[in-house]
Every structure is written in structure tokens, then in C-alpha cells.
């Protein structure tokens, strides 16, 4: 398991991942201290997008989605 984690961390290095919840007119981004965020950002080593800084969930209108600037997106 440790080898797999290390391999994934190497592949995630320098990449930004967004964990999203999408609704009709908006989307929310998860932080690094939530369960999913802890796995994606802590264990796997992805960086959280700058837009996600500040709270557990941050809501955005769909119009700003192009500004997300994430290498990977998980919904």
C-alpha cells in the first residue's frame, strides 16, 4: 500500500484537483480538511485550487467555472 501511495503522490505532484458538488446553477468546492479533501489533497498529494480557500464548502455560480484552473476535477 505504501508503494501505491508513493506512486500516486509522484503523479499528483504539481497538479491541482477540484472536488465538486454541482447543482443547477452553482457548484461547491470541498476543502482539504473534509473527508474527500483529506484523501485527495493529503494522502494523494494534489493541491487544492485557490478558489477553494476559506471554508468547508464554498459556493460559486457556474459562470466562474472557467476560472477554476484545476488539472483534475472530481464530482
Backbone as ProteinMPNN parsed JSONL, in Angstrom:
{"seq_chain_A": "XXXXXXXXXXXXXXXXXXXXXXXXXXXXXXXXXXXXXXXXXXXXXXXXXXXXXXXXXXXXXXXXXXXXXXXXXXX", "coords_chain_A": {"N_chain_A": [[0.817, -1.189, 0.0], [1.939, 1.254, 0.744], [3.751, 1.684, -1.322], [2.05, 2.096, -3.476], [0.722, 4.455, -2.672], [2.922, 6.204, -2.691], [3.616, 6.151, -5.402], [1.302, 7.297, -6.53], [1.419, 9.814, -5.322], [3.686, 10.859, -6.554], [2.746, 11.113, -9.185], [0.751, 12.985, -8.798], [2.05, 15.24, -8.037], [2.45, 18.695, -8.186], [0.049, 19.044, -9.495], [-3.307, 20.258, -9.653], [-6.342, 19.546, -8.064], [-9.88, 19.48, -8.153], [-12.603, 19.01, -6.039], [-15.89, 18.614, -6.474], [-19.314, 19.601, -5.965], [-22.086, 19.698, -7.867], [-24.831, 21.708, -8.815], [-27.97, 22.898, -10.216], [-27.479, 25.668, -10.919], [-25.11, 26.353, -9.761], [-21.923, 25.531, -8.204], [-20.068, 23.737, -5.72], [-17.024, 23.727, -3.871], [-14.889, 21.428, -2.256], [-12.919, 21.479, 0.733], [-9.527, 20.9, 1.979], [-9.667, 19.782, 4.542], [-11.955, 18.245, 4.741], [-13.467, 14.932, 4.49], [-13.159, 13.718, 1.854], [-11.454, 15.627, 0.77], [-9.24, 15.361, 2.452], [-8.255, 12.869, 1.648], [-7.74, 13.238, -1.159], [-6.142, 15.605, -1.238], [-4.422, 15.382, 1.002], [-3.522, 12.573, 1.361], [-3.084, 11.684, -1.34], [-1.749, 13.843, -2.46], [-2.447, 15.943, -4.213], [-2.914, 19.422, -5.067], [-5.132, 21.836, -3.686], [-7.476, 23.882, -5.478], [-7.006, 27.427, -5.762], [-9.363, 28.88, -5.579], [-10.861, 27.47, -3.757], [-10.146, 28.1, -1.188], [-10.763, 28.936, 2.23], [-13.262, 27.978, 3.507], [-15.314, 25.131, 4.618], [-17.101, 24.311, 2.568], [-17.448, 25.986, -0.439], [-19.46, 28.038, -2.33], [-20.131, 28.671, -5.775], [-21.126, 30.459, -8.736], [-22.034, 28.993, -11.886], [-20.931, 30.437, -13.948], [-18.342, 31.203, -13.285], [-16.847, 28.945, -13.539], [-14.868, 28.471, -15.638], [-12.688, 29.771, -14.507], [-11.648, 28.11, -12.621], [-9.331, 26.51, -12.982], [-8.141, 23.855, -12.615], [-6.267, 20.835, -12.726], [-7.361, 18.294, -12.508], [-10.707, 17.139, -12.073], [-13.155, 16.157, -9.787], [-16.356, 14.99, -9.34]], "CA_chain_A": [[0.0, 0.0, 0.0], [2.825, 2.42, 0.808], [4.312, 1.885, -2.664], [0.983, 2.663, -4.307], [0.562, 5.851, -2.258], [4.08, 6.973, -3.158], [3.482, 6.263, -6.856], [0.245, 8.274, -6.801], [1.909, 11.134, -4.913], [4.592, 11.318, -7.611], [1.938, 11.509, -10.343], [-0.071, 14.14, -8.427], [2.916, 16.379, -7.698], [2.294, 19.877, -9.026], [-1.27, 19.09, -10.132], [-4.4, 20.774, -8.842], [-7.575, 18.772, -8.211], [-11.075, 20.095, -7.573], [-13.67, 18.099, -5.64], [-17.037, 19.495, -6.685], [-20.719, 19.231, -5.906], [-22.685, 20.558, -8.889], [-26.29, 21.815, -8.828], [-28.482, 23.508, -11.445], [-26.911, 26.966, -11.271], [-23.899, 26.643, -8.998], [-21.122, 24.392, -7.782], [-19.353, 23.927, -4.464], [-15.708, 23.103, -3.81], [-14.528, 20.895, -0.95], [-11.625, 21.865, 1.29], [-8.607, 19.818, 2.316], [-9.945, 19.173, 5.838], [-13.115, 17.361, 4.66], [-13.004, 13.559, 4.278], [-12.65, 13.554, 0.482], [-10.312, 16.516, 0.618], [-8.108, 14.776, 3.157], [-7.709, 11.803, 0.802], [-7.218, 13.772, -2.421], [-5.083, 16.593, -1.019], [-3.463, 14.914, 1.998], [-2.939, 11.27, 1.058], [-2.617, 11.577, -2.723], [-0.802, 14.92, -2.721], [-2.885, 17.003, -5.119], [-3.116, 20.74, -4.473], [-6.495, 22.361, -3.816], [-7.495, 25.118, -6.259], [-7.017, 28.658, -4.964], [-10.758, 29.288, -5.384], [-11.466, 26.698, -2.674], [-9.643, 28.535, 0.121], [-11.578, 29.735, 3.126], [-14.319, 27.349, 4.301], [-15.522, 23.719, 4.281], [-17.726, 24.311, 1.249], [-17.546, 27.331, -0.985], [-20.377, 28.008, -3.468], [-19.824, 29.548, -6.901], [-22.033, 30.35, -9.876], [-21.411, 28.25, -12.985], [-20.226, 31.371, -14.835], [-16.921, 31.312, -12.924], [-16.214, 27.636, -13.707], [-13.617, 28.536, -16.404], [-11.617, 30.312, -13.674], [-11.265, 27.103, -11.638], [-7.924, 26.206, -13.229], [-7.746, 22.601, -11.972], [-5.791, 19.793, -13.623], [-8.308, 17.187, -12.373], [-11.973, 17.506, -11.438], [-13.945, 15.031, -9.29], [-17.674, 15.451, -8.905]], "C_chain_A": [[0.864, 1.257, 0.0], [3.424, 2.726, -0.561], [3.284, 2.526, -3.593], [0.782, 4.135, -3.968], [1.7, 6.707, -2.789], [4.018, 7.183, -4.668], [2.433, 7.315, -7.226], [0.688, 9.682, -6.426], [2.846, 11.699, -5.976], [3.805, 11.826, -8.815], [1.11, 12.761, -10.063], [0.759, 15.395, -8.171], [2.737, 17.517, -8.701], [0.95, 20.005, -9.716], [-2.318, 19.565, -9.138], [-5.654, 19.957, -9.124], [-8.72, 19.505, -7.525], [-12.09, 19.008, -7.262], [-14.935, 18.947, -5.598], [-18.37, 18.812, -6.417], [-21.427, 20.218, -6.826], [-24.206, 20.528, -8.775], [-26.709, 22.53, -10.113], [-27.741, 24.775, -11.862], [-25.629, 27.302, -10.53], [-23.101, 25.365, -8.761], [-20.412, 24.758, -6.491], [-18.026, 23.196, -4.542], [-15.423, 22.64, -2.392], [-13.121, 21.311, -0.561], [-10.771, 20.642, 1.623], [-8.922, 19.148, 3.651], [-11.267, 18.393, 5.875], [-12.601, 15.953, 4.373], [-12.404, 13.366, 2.887], [-11.422, 14.411, 0.247], [-9.072, 15.974, 1.29], [-7.445, 13.684, 2.316], [-7.031, 12.389, -0.435], [-6.025, 14.702, -2.201], [-4.018, 16.097, -0.046], [-2.752, 13.636, 1.583], [-2.346, 11.21, -0.343], [-1.691, 12.713, -3.139], [-1.188, 15.949, -3.764], [-2.967, 18.319, -4.357], [-4.577, 21.131, -4.658], [-6.445, 23.625, -4.664], [-7.593, 26.341, -5.349], [-8.439, 29.117, -4.667], [-11.391, 28.611, -4.175], [-11.071, 27.186, -1.289], [-10.713, 29.24, 0.941], [-12.64, 29.063, 3.961], [-14.472, 25.893, 3.886], [-16.08, 23.559, 2.867], [-17.793, 25.751, 0.785], [-18.387, 27.247, -2.253], [-20.003, 29.06, -4.506], [-20.906, 29.406, -7.959], [-21.286, 29.635, -11.001], [-20.619, 29.155, -13.927], [-18.733, 31.472, -14.515], [-16.175, 29.985, -13.069], [-14.934, 27.685, -14.544], [-12.427, 29.069, -15.596], [-11.063, 29.292, -12.682], [-9.808, 26.697, -11.769], [-7.444, 24.98, -12.456], [-7.311, 21.599, -13.028], [-6.788, 18.638, -13.668], [-9.558, 17.675, -11.66], [-12.689, 16.228, -11.036], [-15.286, 15.575, -8.843], [-18.383, 14.363, -8.168]], "O_chain_A": [[0.539, 2.227, -0.685], [3.588, 3.892, -0.922], [3.62, 3.394, -4.398], [0.682, 4.972, -4.865], [1.471, 7.812, -3.283], [4.331, 8.268, -5.16], [2.651, 8.125, -8.127], [0.37, 10.64, -7.13], [2.801, 12.894, -6.266], [4.154, 12.851, -9.399], [0.799, 13.516, -10.984], [0.211, 16.495, -8.099], [2.858, 17.321, -9.91], [0.722, 20.968, -10.447], [-2.224, 19.305, -7.939], [-5.99, 19.703, -10.28], [-8.548, 20.079, -6.45], [-12.402, 18.18, -8.117], [-15.047, 19.875, -4.798], [-18.524, 17.607, -6.616], [-21.379, 21.428, -6.601], [-24.804, 19.458, -8.653], [-25.883, 22.741, -11.001], [-27.41, 24.937, -13.036], [-25.113, 28.413, -10.654], [-23.552, 24.265, -9.078], [-20.182, 25.933, -6.202], [-17.917, 22.164, -5.204], [-15.681, 23.368, -1.433], [-12.246, 21.474, -1.412], [-11.236, 19.504, 1.557], [-8.474, 18.023, 3.873], [-11.662, 17.923, 6.942], [-11.425, 15.783, 4.048], [-11.27, 12.903, 2.756], [-10.465, 13.979, -0.395], [-7.969, 16.108, 0.762], [-6.218, 13.586, 2.276], [-5.877, 12.07, -0.722], [-5.016, 14.598, -2.899], [-2.833, 16.362, -0.245], [-1.527, 13.611, 1.465], [-1.223, 10.736, -0.519], [-0.921, 12.556, -4.086], [-0.35, 16.754, -4.169], [-3.079, 18.322, -3.131], [-5.19, 20.795, -5.672], [-5.471, 24.374, -4.586], [-8.204, 26.278, -4.282], [-8.692, 29.688, -3.606], [-12.363, 29.127, -3.622], [-11.629, 26.713, -0.299], [-11.48, 30.045, 0.412], [-12.914, 29.539, 5.063], [-13.845, 25.453, 2.922], [-15.577, 22.76, 2.076], [-18.163, 26.638, 1.554], [-18.068, 26.472, -3.155], [-19.613, 30.179, -4.172], [-21.535, 28.354, -8.069], [-20.057, 29.669, -11.061], [-19.726, 28.681, -14.63], [-17.94, 31.798, -15.399], [-14.988, 29.911, -12.753], [-13.976, 26.994, -14.197], [-11.277, 28.838, -15.971], [-10.1, 29.586, -11.973], [-9.118, 26.555, -10.76], [-6.456, 25.052, -11.726], [-7.911, 21.518, -14.1], [-7.035, 18.068, -14.73], [-9.489, 18.513, -10.761], [-12.821, 15.311, -11.846], [-15.345, 16.518, -8.054], [-19.513, 14.557, -7.719]]}, "name": "protein", "num_of_chains": 1, "seq": "XXXXXXXXXXXXXXXXXXXXXXXXXXXXXXXXXXXXXXXXXXXXXXXXXXXXXXXXXXXXXXXXXXXXXXXXXXX"}
